[in-house]
Amino acid sequence: MKSITTVAQIILLFVLTPLFFSSCESEATTDTEDVAVVDVEAQIEALISQMTLEEKITMIHASSSFTSGGVERLGIPELVMSDGPHGVRHEHGRDWEKDLNVRDSSTYLPVGTALAATWNPELGYAFGSVLGSEANFRGKDVILGPGLNIIRSPLNGRNFEYLTEDPYLNAQMVVGYIKGVQDQGIAACAKHYVANNLEFEREKVNVEMSDRALHEIYLPGFKAAVQQGNVLTVMAAYNKFRGEYCAHNGFLLDDILKESFGFQGAVISDWNAVKGTMESVNVGMDLEMGTDLSMLGSGKELDYSKFHMGDTLITLVNTGVVDVAVIDEKVRRLLRVMFATNMFDERSPGAYNTKEHQQVARQIADEAIVLLKNDDKVLPLKKADIQTLAVVGANANRKHAGAGGSSQVKAYYEVTALEGLQNLAGESMTVNFSEGYQIKKDGGADAALIAEAVRNVAAADAAIYVGGWIHGYSDEWNDNALDAEATDKPDMNLPFGQDELIQALLKANPNTIIVLMGGGPVDMQAWKADAKGILQAWYPGMEGGNALASILFGLQSPSGKLPMTFPEKLSDSPAHKLAQFPVENLQMDYTDDIYVGYRYFDSYDVAPAFPFGHGLSYTTFSYEDLSIEKTGGLVTVSLKITNTGDMAGAEVVQLYVKDEDSTLKRPEKELKAFQKVLLQPGESKTIQLELKEDAFSYYDDTQNKWILEAGTFTLLAGSSSRDIRLEGQLDW
Ligand code: GLC
């Protein structure tokens, strides 16, 4: 529990009360919230006025691997942080000790791309609530998530941790997540601010981009996190932006984040992202974490006062080189986070590894799995027709929770795809597993493994292949395709000879179902036409195996939709076609500009393997009666959607806006609203989607502002970015 001793609280109240009233505006504040804010701000100012310079400096840098300094004299405890975005990471101890042999397992939620694939903002809130409750139970104050960097290249090793290629979907999913975490009394952390869209040399590369791309693609998720989610912390990214490290970047941290967006919380550096004292202290970098002390001549004792924003500042302030007001502002923001995380009040105990949390993990997995292809209605499988089920693929039998780097989770349990299928099979079905390929250095799909897998699927009544990316540790292999931090994939090819294996399986049993796990698209050209059933399962968390089995056997209909485009091949990806790849001289110029994902594929008329927003159901939906009403600055789009099949299912109705007359070039279409609708067979619902002026505006970088130009707009309603069912027009 984070609370100061009662004595200190009483002192605070006696000290603060007169201050509080003296600092109030002349007119009495009526709104209780305002009183609370003024009260907190008054308490913060009172604390700062009592602190010594040394105490202030203690607070603005790490005091251990995942804590920052407190001031015991004033009852200010340390701020305790923990990774990660989809589960509370295992304990590290104060100096990265491993395996402390403590009870630190936790709920392993589906990864970010899976959450985004649900297109269900309510699940974003539920996701955040679980994460916040478990962080609370484990005595944390800050959970270092969500990761919301835009998915720009399929090769980024950390795409699995993020959400989507689209700025609007990013914002919608991240706000609920943040509110869910922070309603548990825990601070969320929007990361990595900004343009950390590859892992290649992430601490050295410099990103250049236009103001249009910055404001229309890369900032909206962070802007929503601040202005709609009221996020309490933001993590400055490792990379440089326009020549300056993000952690030293006044344009990003002060001009945009704090002044333009109005961010009142604290900026935390990524671990070791601060590279210098004057560069960080004089910009809105509030808390230095993870600096590599060995680079600072610190001995084994890990002397945290040697951080860049450490004791060296005492002399700099005392000699007038640095204004103490700059330090005060950092402390002020950190104290705001502390008050907001109820550090000064009793916080509810939180909970972890509960059935309720596991059910949330299951529901997200249920709604995240995307049915990409279902020719000849090969799915769902009918349990009554199957005595023998073949399951092939090393990913079917692999636990993924502990992989990926800092987002790793010590899962309380993890149901693999194979276990989920075995659970569902029960006694009535024999499940035969073949590894098919081996995930290890110099592993792969050798002739013997392929032959054994072929025999298995040929002899079975139904066959399921589970393959895809390798969710490993970046230091595990240095030459294989990995979904992990600090590494990127060399290409989109399935690793370990899976293409050859899949082709052999489809030859032996054309109805073999292909399930892919991973953070994003793979090149499926070798077998996509021959496969009748293909699903994307991401890394679906601790209940993923059960969710996958229930969908494959039709206990529920799939409802996931792709949060990113799946290109046919890597060279079709705009980050590779319109921008320089691989990166040369550590310079990354985003010349793909605003044409990220479907904005490129649809504007340049390039057919993807599977489009943004795509996902099939076991039922079908009709779209009718589109109407558009404009009242002042509000546009309301109504349409009727009907479940025209014989199974319950949820459809994500997507609304895209096309500007027919813009002065500056705009993408073919842009997602500006969506709604997920669950319908019983034959059921209809008329839904309403609201668009405000910002849905029609674009960032004019010749005037450095958002503008809404008069003219004609087409509104496109559909089941994916390329499956438009209805459209209408309106004039502004
Ligand atoms: C890592 C990651 C960041 C993580 C931090 C602490 O390098 O970039 O996402 O929260 O360090 O582990």
XYZ file of C-alpha atoms and ligand atoms in Angstrom:
744
model
C 0.000 0.000 0.000
C 1.343 3.419 -0.809
C 0.403 5.811 1.950
C 2.325 8.116 4.195
C 2.234 7.690 7.957
C -0.782 9.201 9.709
C 1.391 11.720 11.557
C 2.711 13.107 8.281
C -0.820 13.316 6.915
C -1.955 15.338 9.951
C 1.049 17.664 9.547
C 0.177 18.077 5.902
C -3.384 19.009 6.667
C -2.421 21.591 9.309
C 0.298 23.014 7.101
C -1.764 22.947 3.976
C -5.160 24.101 5.096
C -4.291 27.820 5.471
C -2.294 27.619 2.246
C -5.196 26.006 0.508
C -7.642 28.779 1.338
C -5.133 31.503 0.644
C -4.510 30.092 -2.802
C -8.190 29.920 -3.765
C -9.602 32.377 -6.256
C -11.538 35.347 -4.748
C -14.908 33.849 -5.715
C -15.715 30.682 -3.782
C -15.217 27.535 -5.849
C -18.502 25.691 -6.014
C -17.565 22.578 -8.003
C -16.174 19.933 -5.628
C -13.796 18.772 -8.352
C -12.258 22.216 -8.642
C -11.847 22.271 -4.889
C -10.113 18.885 -5.062
C -7.772 20.081 -7.818
C -6.977 23.326 -6.035
C -6.490 21.302 -2.878
C -4.034 18.942 -4.563
C -2.195 21.777 -6.269
C -2.050 23.615 -2.952
C -0.703 20.509 -1.245
C 1.863 20.081 -3.998
C 3.053 23.670 -3.723
C 3.247 23.347 0.033
C 5.387 20.210 -0.288
C 7.698 21.806 -2.848
C 8.128 24.829 -0.603
C 9.381 22.531 2.159
C 11.778 20.478 0.050
C 15.513 20.995 -0.136
C 17.178 21.128 -3.563
C 18.775 17.725 -2.876
C 15.351 16.233 -2.113
C 13.875 17.657 -5.304
C 16.694 16.186 -7.377
C 16.275 12.802 -5.712
C 12.744 12.676 -7.126
C 13.598 13.303 -10.785
C 15.765 10.243 -11.407
C 15.690 6.533 -10.678
C 16.388 5.171 -7.221
C 16.470 1.567 -8.485
C 15.679 -0.443 -11.617
C 11.963 0.455 -11.532
C 11.547 3.127 -8.835
C 12.224 6.845 -8.589
C 13.262 8.702 -5.459
C 10.934 9.674 -2.613
C 11.403 12.069 0.307
C 10.880 10.135 3.512
C 11.120 13.272 5.704
C 7.960 14.579 4.037
C 6.269 11.226 3.710
C 6.746 11.074 -0.060
C 7.330 7.435 -0.983
C 9.185 6.245 -4.080
C 7.225 5.972 -7.323
C 7.063 2.283 -8.215
C 6.826 1.330 -11.894
C 6.409 -1.930 -13.760
C 6.144 -3.209 -17.283
C 4.203 -4.090 -19.335
C 1.404 -3.375 -21.756
C -0.397 -6.747 -21.510
C 0.388 -8.017 -18.019
C 2.316 -7.045 -14.888
C 5.887 -8.220 -15.447
C 7.600 -10.495 -12.902
C 9.590 -8.867 -10.080
C 13.085 -7.598 -10.800
C 14.274 -6.511 -7.419
C 15.957 -3.172 -7.104
C 18.843 -4.027 -9.376
C 17.525 -6.391 -12.015
C 18.027 -9.508 -9.955
C 16.332 -12.425 -11.667
C 14.046 -15.050 -10.159
C 13.370 -13.659 -6.737
C 11.253 -16.700 -5.997
C 8.236 -14.555 -5.082
C 4.558 -14.826 -6.009
C 4.753 -12.692 -9.150
C 2.773 -14.539 -11.783
C -0.101 -12.577 -13.293
C -2.938 -12.462 -15.785
C -1.464 -12.721 -19.291
C -3.747 -10.657 -21.486
C -3.771 -10.836 -25.299
C -1.182 -8.517 -26.840
C -1.915 -5.033 -28.191
C -2.636 -5.999 -31.800
C -5.106 -8.601 -30.506
C -6.882 -6.003 -28.384
C -7.082 -3.668 -31.376
C -8.412 -6.510 -33.563
C -11.506 -6.662 -31.329
C -12.462 -3.119 -32.449
C -14.262 -2.991 -29.096
C -13.383 0.090 -26.990
C -15.317 -1.374 -24.033
C -12.844 -4.249 -24.008
C -10.086 -1.651 -23.995
C -11.498 -0.436 -20.689
C -11.850 -3.981 -19.340
C -8.261 -4.725 -20.424
C -6.997 -1.638 -18.583
C -9.031 -2.458 -15.485
C -7.442 -5.893 -15.168
C -3.976 -4.471 -15.706
C -4.529 -1.677 -13.182
C -6.014 -3.962 -10.551
C -3.108 -6.391 -10.822
C -0.521 -3.603 -10.765
C -2.215 -2.297 -7.654
C -2.110 -5.696 -5.971
C 1.590 -5.970 -6.758
C 2.266 -2.615 -5.110
C 2.937 -0.631 -8.282
C 1.964 2.977 -8.964
C 2.681 3.147 -12.695
C 2.128 0.444 -15.348
C 4.299 1.054 -18.415
C 1.628 0.712 -21.051
C -0.160 1.132 -23.465
C 2.303 0.892 -26.322
C 0.668 2.899 -29.085
C 3.254 3.466 -31.774
C 1.727 3.318 -35.234
C 2.309 0.043 -37.105
C 4.143 1.376 -40.147
C 6.314 -1.540 -41.330
C 5.414 -5.252 -40.997
C 8.993 -5.876 -39.885
C 8.978 -3.980 -36.587
C 9.811 -6.514 -33.867
C 7.467 -4.803 -31.383
C 4.357 -4.494 -33.570
C 2.708 -7.157 -31.392
C 2.858 -4.749 -28.442
C 1.154 -1.926 -30.337
C -2.328 -1.563 -31.755
C -2.837 -0.473 -35.346
C -1.827 1.401 -38.503
C -4.777 3.757 -38.189
C -4.695 6.871 -35.956
C -8.460 6.872 -35.253
C -8.638 3.196 -34.186
C -5.469 3.815 -32.146
C -7.136 6.654 -30.260
C -10.413 4.799 -29.681
C -8.715 1.731 -28.219
C -6.118 3.542 -26.146
C -8.513 5.863 -24.300
C -10.531 3.024 -22.780
C -7.364 1.160 -21.833
C -5.931 4.200 -20.020
C -9.198 4.963 -18.202
C -9.431 1.311 -17.159
C -5.946 1.390 -15.651
C -6.329 4.782 -13.978
C -9.747 4.042 -12.496
C -7.857 1.451 -10.428
C -5.737 4.225 -8.920
C -2.738 3.344 -11.092
C -0.993 5.630 -13.608
C -0.893 4.458 -17.206
C 2.043 5.383 -19.441
C 1.511 6.202 -23.128
C 4.606 4.986 -24.955
C 6.913 5.474 -26.843
C 6.545 9.145 -27.633
C 7.086 9.465 -30.636
C 7.928 7.667 -33.939
C 9.565 4.586 -32.397
C 8.245 2.462 -35.271
C 11.206 0.126 -35.692
C 13.634 -1.541 -33.277
C 16.644 -1.239 -35.602
C 19.282 0.869 -33.748
C 16.403 2.396 -31.768
C 18.738 4.403 -29.504
C 20.517 5.989 -32.463
C 18.213 6.431 -35.464
C 16.882 9.837 -36.402
C 13.328 10.079 -37.745
C 12.312 12.827 -40.174
C 8.724 13.337 -41.283
C 6.375 16.070 -42.501
C 4.144 17.981 -40.112
C 1.166 16.441 -41.898
C 2.351 12.912 -41.147
C 3.208 13.898 -37.569
C -0.180 15.467 -36.827
C -2.409 13.193 -38.916
C -0.790 9.787 -38.251
C 1.734 9.662 -35.382
C 0.382 12.119 -32.778
C -3.397 11.420 -32.638
C -3.032 8.389 -30.344
C -0.954 10.399 -27.876
C -3.252 13.419 -28.172
C -6.271 11.243 -27.329
C -4.344 9.604 -24.482
C -3.804 13.057 -22.972
C -7.011 14.897 -23.811
C -9.543 12.040 -23.606
C -7.741 9.488 -21.469
C -6.121 11.999 -19.058
C -3.055 9.766 -19.088
C -0.814 10.491 -16.107
C 2.544 9.611 -17.662
C 4.074 9.551 -21.141
C 7.296 7.737 -22.004
C 9.840 9.552 -24.168
C 11.154 7.260 -26.887
C 14.768 6.270 -27.544
C 15.069 7.598 -31.077
C 15.864 11.069 -32.320
C 13.178 13.179 -33.973
C 14.320 15.819 -36.463
C 17.842 15.556 -35.122
C 17.163 15.659 -31.349
C 16.590 12.745 -28.977
C 12.928 12.498 -28.008
C 14.024 12.698 -24.353
C 15.771 16.012 -25.113
C 13.202 17.356 -27.560
C 11.569 20.612 -26.499
C 9.395 20.681 -29.637
C 7.858 17.299 -28.768
C 7.827 17.501 -24.962
C 7.023 21.186 -24.397
C 5.530 22.737 -27.534
C 3.321 19.800 -28.510
C 2.755 17.532 -25.500
C 2.567 20.063 -22.667
C 1.522 23.305 -24.329
C -0.569 22.227 -27.294
C -2.095 19.035 -25.832
C -2.194 20.409 -22.255
C -0.464 17.394 -20.659
C -0.263 17.927 -16.869
C 1.391 14.654 -15.882
C 4.997 13.497 -15.941
C 7.252 12.503 -18.842
C 9.280 9.396 -18.004
C 12.282 8.559 -20.172
C 12.577 5.180 -21.750
C 15.250 3.239 -19.914
C 18.616 4.816 -20.789
C 17.009 7.279 -23.213
C 18.427 10.369 -21.429
C 21.922 11.092 -22.772
C 22.896 14.359 -21.124
C 22.171 16.767 -18.252
C 21.603 20.153 -19.848
C 19.807 18.573 -22.804
C 17.211 16.939 -20.571
C 16.850 19.247 -17.582
C 15.934 22.283 -19.679
C 13.134 20.559 -21.576
C 10.014 18.796 -20.317
C 11.855 15.586 -19.409
C 10.593 14.991 -15.882
C 11.974 11.624 -14.757
C 15.205 9.940 -15.885
C 15.037 6.153 -15.736
C 17.330 3.280 -16.607
C 20.470 5.242 -17.434
C 23.398 2.933 -17.963
C 25.505 3.765 -14.913
C 28.465 1.866 -16.273
C 28.661 4.637 -18.861
C 28.873 7.189 -16.057
C 31.857 5.756 -14.238
C 29.664 4.473 -11.438
C 31.078 1.465 -9.742
C 29.197 -1.708 -8.909
C 27.331 0.108 -6.159
C 24.952 1.505 -8.801
C 25.074 5.042 -7.461
C 21.846 6.527 -8.874
C 22.867 10.052 -7.848
C 25.271 9.893 -10.792
C 22.380 9.991 -13.283
C 22.430 12.872 -15.743
C 19.608 14.555 -13.777
C 21.305 13.560 -10.506
C 23.492 15.365 -8.013
C 25.405 17.152 -10.731
C 22.370 19.448 -10.819
C 23.009 20.668 -7.287
C 26.050 22.659 -8.370
C 24.388 23.745 -11.617
C 21.427 25.173 -9.679
C 23.552 26.659 -6.908
C 25.718 28.425 -9.480
C 22.695 29.738 -11.373
C 23.361 27.691 -14.518
C 20.026 25.900 -14.058
C 16.983 27.680 -12.626
C 15.476 25.848 -9.652
C 12.030 26.582 -11.161
C 12.880 24.029 -13.845
C 13.447 21.380 -11.190
C 10.314 22.431 -9.313
C 8.163 21.911 -12.427
C 9.418 18.335 -12.767
C 8.746 17.633 -9.107
C 5.308 19.262 -9.429
C 4.359 16.892 -12.217
C 5.677 13.851 -10.368
C 3.700 14.822 -7.267
C 0.575 15.156 -9.434
C 1.090 11.526 -10.491
C 1.572 10.549 -6.851
C -1.585 12.280 -5.684
C -3.558 10.847 -8.597
C -2.388 7.337 -7.766
C -3.734 7.826 -4.257
C -0.303 7.604 -2.764
C -1.469 9.822 -0.012
C -4.688 7.947 0.603
C -5.493 4.332 1.277
C -5.753 2.585 -2.122
C -7.994 -0.415 -2.641
C -5.853 -3.570 -2.522
C -6.397 -4.608 -6.153
C -6.575 -8.262 -7.107
C -4.676 -10.684 -9.281
C -5.056 -14.034 -11.032
C -8.789 -13.962 -10.384
C -11.353 -15.837 -12.441
C -12.848 -12.485 -13.478
C -9.494 -11.328 -14.859
C -9.065 -14.601 -16.727
C -12.535 -14.236 -18.186
C -11.633 -10.786 -19.515
C -8.538 -12.302 -21.125
C -10.775 -14.933 -22.685
C -13.342 -12.459 -24.002
C -10.652 -10.339 -25.617
C -9.139 -13.432 -27.260
C -12.612 -14.508 -28.453
C -13.123 -11.142 -30.154
C -9.556 -10.743 -31.418
C -9.179 -13.813 -33.625
C -9.643 -12.852 -37.278
C -11.100 -15.248 -39.844
C -9.243 -14.224 -42.995
C -10.539 -16.854 -45.423
C -13.275 -19.489 -45.299
C -13.781 -21.003 -48.757
C -16.349 -23.791 -49.161
C -17.413 -23.035 -45.576
C -14.632 -25.316 -44.449
C -15.181 -23.692 -41.032
C -16.594 -24.167 -38.449
C -15.514 -27.758 -37.918
C -18.261 -30.127 -36.822
C -17.245 -32.041 -33.730
C -19.722 -34.856 -34.409
C -18.018 -35.586 -37.757
C -14.518 -35.792 -36.323
C -13.032 -38.804 -34.539
C -9.410 -37.944 -35.254
C -8.035 -34.398 -35.286
C -4.501 -33.659 -36.497
C -2.779 -30.638 -34.983
C 0.523 -29.584 -36.568
C 3.015 -26.812 -35.806
C 5.448 -25.819 -33.074
C 3.424 -22.684 -32.302
C 0.490 -24.882 -31.284
C 2.483 -26.227 -28.395
C 4.456 -23.137 -27.375
C 3.904 -20.831 -24.433
C 4.361 -17.221 -25.556
C 3.823 -15.190 -22.363
C 7.473 -14.913 -21.342
C 8.700 -13.815 -24.758
C 9.038 -10.476 -26.492
C 11.345 -8.585 -24.158
C 10.175 -6.014 -21.582
C 6.484 -6.850 -22.224
C 7.063 -10.396 -20.945
C 4.647 -11.851 -18.383
C 5.024 -14.773 -15.985
C 1.559 -16.104 -16.830
C -0.422 -17.686 -14.011
C -1.214 -20.232 -16.706
C -1.333 -20.242 -20.521
C -3.616 -22.457 -22.565
C -1.841 -23.186 -25.847
C -3.728 -23.854 -29.087
C -3.069 -27.585 -28.666
C -4.339 -27.586 -25.073
C -7.415 -25.596 -26.083
C -8.217 -28.148 -28.773
C -7.587 -31.025 -26.383
C -9.883 -29.364 -23.812
C -12.627 -29.101 -26.403
C -12.048 -32.611 -27.814
C -12.593 -34.277 -24.471
C -13.026 -38.066 -24.746
C -14.930 -38.033 -28.038
C -12.046 -37.068 -30.281
C -8.451 -38.233 -30.636
C -6.014 -35.338 -31.058
C -2.675 -36.223 -32.681
C 0.057 -33.581 -32.530
C 3.033 -33.240 -34.892
C 5.645 -30.541 -34.331
C 6.158 -30.033 -38.088
C 9.037 -27.611 -37.536
C 11.382 -26.858 -34.666
C 11.856 -23.427 -33.071
C 15.527 -23.420 -32.140
C 18.851 -22.242 -33.496
C 19.296 -23.990 -36.860
C 15.867 -25.471 -36.321
C 13.260 -25.791 -39.035
C 11.037 -28.197 -40.945
C 13.240 -31.094 -42.027
C 12.084 -33.956 -44.249
C 11.390 -36.293 -41.342
C 9.291 -33.724 -39.499
C 7.360 -32.899 -42.670
C 6.768 -36.558 -43.481
C 5.459 -37.247 -39.997
C 3.147 -34.234 -40.130
C 1.879 -35.243 -43.580
C 1.097 -38.740 -42.345
C -0.822 -37.214 -39.436
C -3.034 -34.886 -41.507
C -3.614 -37.498 -44.230
C -4.956 -39.953 -41.697
C -7.155 -37.465 -39.810
C -10.808 -36.413 -40.244
C -9.742 -32.772 -39.806
C -6.403 -30.963 -39.595
C -5.279 -27.711 -38.047
C -1.892 -26.073 -38.595
C -0.634 -23.497 -36.078
C 2.454 -21.572 -37.193
C 3.528 -18.007 -37.829
C 6.143 -15.766 -36.271
C 8.527 -16.742 -33.516
C 7.836 -14.858 -30.292
C 11.264 -15.067 -28.742
C 13.817 -12.994 -26.876
C 15.858 -10.694 -29.012
C 19.084 -12.231 -27.707
C 17.919 -15.793 -28.294
C 18.778 -15.872 -31.991
C 20.305 -13.149 -34.045
C 19.369 -14.439 -37.431
C 15.749 -15.560 -37.292
C 12.485 -13.738 -37.670
C 11.441 -12.722 -34.180
C 8.533 -10.864 -32.677
C 10.580 -9.261 -29.940
C 11.969 -6.013 -28.592
C 15.310 -4.699 -29.812
C 15.084 -6.653 -33.039
C 13.200 -6.460 -36.317
C 12.342 -9.199 -38.774
C 14.550 -9.507 -41.854
C 11.523 -10.045 -44.117
C 7.910 -11.200 -44.114
C 8.751 -14.825 -44.911
C 7.544 -17.493 -42.532
C 10.673 -18.748 -40.715
C 11.871 -22.339 -40.264
C 10.680 -23.637 -43.651
C 6.980 -23.332 -42.825
C 5.975 -22.551 -46.430
C 7.193 -25.929 -47.631
C 5.540 -27.648 -44.677
C 2.184 -25.907 -45.268
C 2.251 -26.781 -48.964
C 2.873 -30.437 -48.080
C 0.013 -30.435 -45.568
C -2.444 -28.867 -48.023
C -1.459 -31.436 -50.626
C -2.129 -34.230 -48.143
C -5.358 -32.673 -46.835
C -6.731 -29.651 -48.778
C -9.034 -28.818 -45.890
C -6.167 -28.237 -43.475
C -6.952 -25.040 -41.534
C -4.062 -22.569 -41.291
C -3.772 -20.593 -38.031
C -1.070 -17.912 -37.842
C 0.268 -16.482 -34.589
C 2.279 -13.278 -34.491
C 2.198 -9.488 -34.313
C 1.359 -8.936 -37.952
C 1.315 -10.130 -41.567
C 3.463 -12.802 -43.193
C 4.039 -13.533 -46.882
C 1.461 -16.234 -47.698
C 1.904 -16.269 -51.491
C 3.283 -19.815 -51.518
C 0.051 -21.385 -50.237
C -2.695 -18.744 -49.739
C -4.652 -19.753 -52.862
C -4.611 -23.417 -51.860
C -5.691 -22.899 -48.254
C -9.461 -22.802 -47.725
C -9.426 -21.663 -44.117
C -6.946 -19.088 -42.716
C -7.091 -17.350 -39.316
C -4.887 -14.745 -37.608
C -4.631 -15.452 -33.865
C -1.958 -12.877 -32.800
C -0.609 -13.862 -29.323
C -4.000 -14.339 -27.724
C -3.051 -14.494 -24.065
C -3.543 -17.074 -21.361
C -6.973 -18.194 -22.624
C -6.035 -18.045 -26.292
C -6.097 -21.791 -26.874
C -9.635 -22.082 -25.552
C -10.806 -19.099 -27.603
C -9.266 -20.512 -30.778
C -10.816 -23.944 -30.235
C -14.264 -22.473 -29.585
C -14.104 -20.497 -32.822
C -12.728 -23.355 -34.931
C -15.535 -25.639 -33.731
C -18.269 -23.016 -34.098
C -19.154 -22.528 -30.428
C -19.030 -18.853 -31.382
C -18.578 -16.871 -34.545
C -15.325 -14.973 -35.106
C -15.668 -11.160 -35.006
C -12.083 -9.889 -35.160
C -11.117 -7.355 -37.830
C -7.578 -6.569 -39.024
C -6.197 -3.458 -37.317
C -3.507 -3.310 -40.011
C -3.228 -4.122 -43.698
C -1.779 -7.513 -44.631
C 0.300 -6.829 -47.781
C 0.678 -9.530 -50.443
C 4.456 -9.047 -50.191
C 6.852 -6.797 -48.296
C 7.702 -4.662 -51.314
C 4.043 -3.620 -51.476
C 4.292 -2.058 -48.018
C 4.432 1.754 -48.288
C 7.184 2.006 -45.669
C 9.282 -0.080 -48.071
C 7.989 1.194 -51.384
C 7.773 4.938 -50.682
C 10.523 5.208 -48.075
C 14.140 4.127 -47.806
C 14.496 0.559 -46.539
C 16.696 -0.722 -45.002
C 17.669 2.318 -43.032
C 20.971 3.862 -44.118
C 23.241 6.025 -41.969
C 20.716 5.837 -39.132
C 18.464 8.261 -41.020
C 14.792 7.284 -41.311
C 12.874 9.689 -43.524
C 9.167 8.820 -43.489
C 8.648 9.683 -47.139
C 5.607 7.406 -47.105
C 4.248 10.451 -45.251
C 0.489 10.206 -44.579
C 0.174 7.129 -46.798
C 0.449 4.543 -44.024
C -1.390 1.239 -44.349
C -4.699 1.315 -46.222
C -4.245 5.029 -46.841
C -1.529 3.893 -49.260
C -3.066 0.707 -50.644
C -6.367 2.432 -51.455
C -4.862 5.722 -52.752
C -2.311 3.936 -54.959
C -4.713 1.132 -55.885
C -2.468 -1.715 -54.699
C -4.334 -4.890 -53.787
C -3.380 -6.244 -50.342
C -3.529 -9.891 -49.321
C -6.161 -8.916 -46.745
C -7.312 -5.310 -46.213
C -7.470 -3.160 -43.099
C -10.727 -3.824 -41.254
C -11.190 -7.260 -42.862
C -12.533 -10.196 -40.884
C -15.133 -12.815 -41.782
C -17.945 -14.190 -39.652
C -19.793 -17.511 -39.739
C -22.897 -15.480 -40.486
C -23.601 -12.685 -42.975
C -24.796 -9.113 -42.625
C -26.783 -6.781 -44.862
C -26.432 -2.974 -44.815
C -29.462 -0.850 -45.714
C -31.077 2.589 -45.478
C -28.061 4.834 -45.092
C -29.068 8.371 -44.174
C -26.921 11.413 -43.442
C -28.092 14.324 -41.320
C -26.051 17.475 -40.720
C -27.027 19.781 -37.866
C -24.528 22.571 -37.397
C -21.157 20.972 -36.799
C -22.549 17.480 -36.155
C -23.134 14.856 -38.841
C -25.197 11.801 -37.913
C -25.042 8.759 -40.165
C -27.747 6.159 -39.671
C -27.973 2.742 -41.275
C -29.731 -0.541 -40.709
C -27.697 -3.690 -40.303
C -29.236 -7.170 -40.335
C -27.859 -10.607 -39.479
C -28.931 -12.489 -42.611
C -27.388 -15.814 -41.591
C -28.324 -18.620 -39.188
C -25.785 -17.951 -36.447
C -25.347 -15.105 -33.941
C -22.457 -12.855 -34.821
C -20.929 -9.427 -34.262
C -20.166 -7.067 -37.138
C -17.891 -4.020 -36.990
C -19.539 -1.354 -39.106
C -16.807 0.963 -40.320
C -17.337 4.501 -41.600
C -14.728 6.091 -43.850
C -14.612 9.687 -45.082
C -13.427 10.704 -48.543
C -12.684 14.383 -49.243
C -13.620 15.015 -52.882
C -12.249 18.580 -53.128
C -9.241 19.117 -50.864
C -6.575 21.670 -51.777
C -3.798 19.420 -50.432
C -3.721 15.749 -51.428
C -5.572 13.491 -49.015
C -5.798 9.670 -48.809
C -8.546 7.877 -50.754
C -10.421 7.309 -47.495
C -9.882 7.673 -43.736
C -11.577 5.763 -40.893
C -13.557 8.227 -38.767
C -16.130 6.097 -36.909
C -17.031 2.460 -36.216
C -19.410 0.422 -34.097
C -19.411 -3.251 -33.153
C -22.916 -4.731 -33.239
C -23.917 -8.181 -31.919
C -26.953 -9.582 -33.752
C -28.958 -12.793 -33.433
C -29.981 -14.567 -36.667
C -32.546 -12.402 -38.474
C -32.118 -9.512 -36.050
C -31.814 -5.947 -37.388
C -30.508 -2.839 -35.672
C -30.424 0.754 -36.867
C -27.184 2.266 -35.681
C -26.050 5.881 -35.564
C -22.497 7.055 -36.096
C -21.596 10.648 -35.236
C -18.951 12.730 -36.969
C -17.770 16.131 -35.799
C -15.837 18.710 -37.785
C -12.502 17.066 -36.952
C -13.627 14.001 -38.927
C -13.523 16.099 -42.099
C -10.482 18.251 -41.336
C -6.854 17.751 -42.284
C -3.614 19.269 -41.079
C -2.513 21.982 -43.463
C 1.234 22.224 -42.950
C 1.390 25.355 -45.080
C -0.648 27.085 -42.357
C 0.442 24.814 -39.454
C -3.117 24.135 -38.353
C -6.063 21.819 -38.830
C -8.498 23.114 -41.441
C -11.962 22.133 -42.640
C -12.414 23.094 -46.266
C -15.821 23.632 -47.855
C -16.650 21.026 -50.444
C -18.153 17.604 -51.041
C -17.381 14.587 -48.885
C -18.339 10.972 -49.546
C -19.151 8.789 -46.538
C -18.479 5.085 -47.009
C -19.957 2.457 -44.689
C -18.623 -1.070 -44.868
C -17.354 -4.288 -43.397
C -13.735 -3.436 -44.202
C -11.795 -0.666 -45.950
C -12.332 -2.549 -49.209
C -15.797 -3.986 -48.605
C -17.901 -0.829 -48.820
C -21.625 -1.608 -48.684
C -23.309 1.819 -48.684
C -22.244 5.377 -49.409
C -23.643 8.872 -49.344
C -22.454 12.441 -49.851
C -22.662 15.712 -48.001
C -21.356 19.236 -48.520
C -19.688 21.372 -45.902
C 12.490 -0.905 -22.535
C 11.299 -0.540 -23.392
C 10.175 0.112 -22.630
C 10.121 -0.505 -21.236
C 11.372 -0.066 -20.498
C 11.467 -0.696 -19.095
O 13.679 -0.636 -23.194
O 11.557 0.236 -24.573
O 8.964 -0.110 -23.366
O 8.953 -0.063 -20.550
O 12.557 -0.356 -21.227
O 11.653 -2.073 -19.190
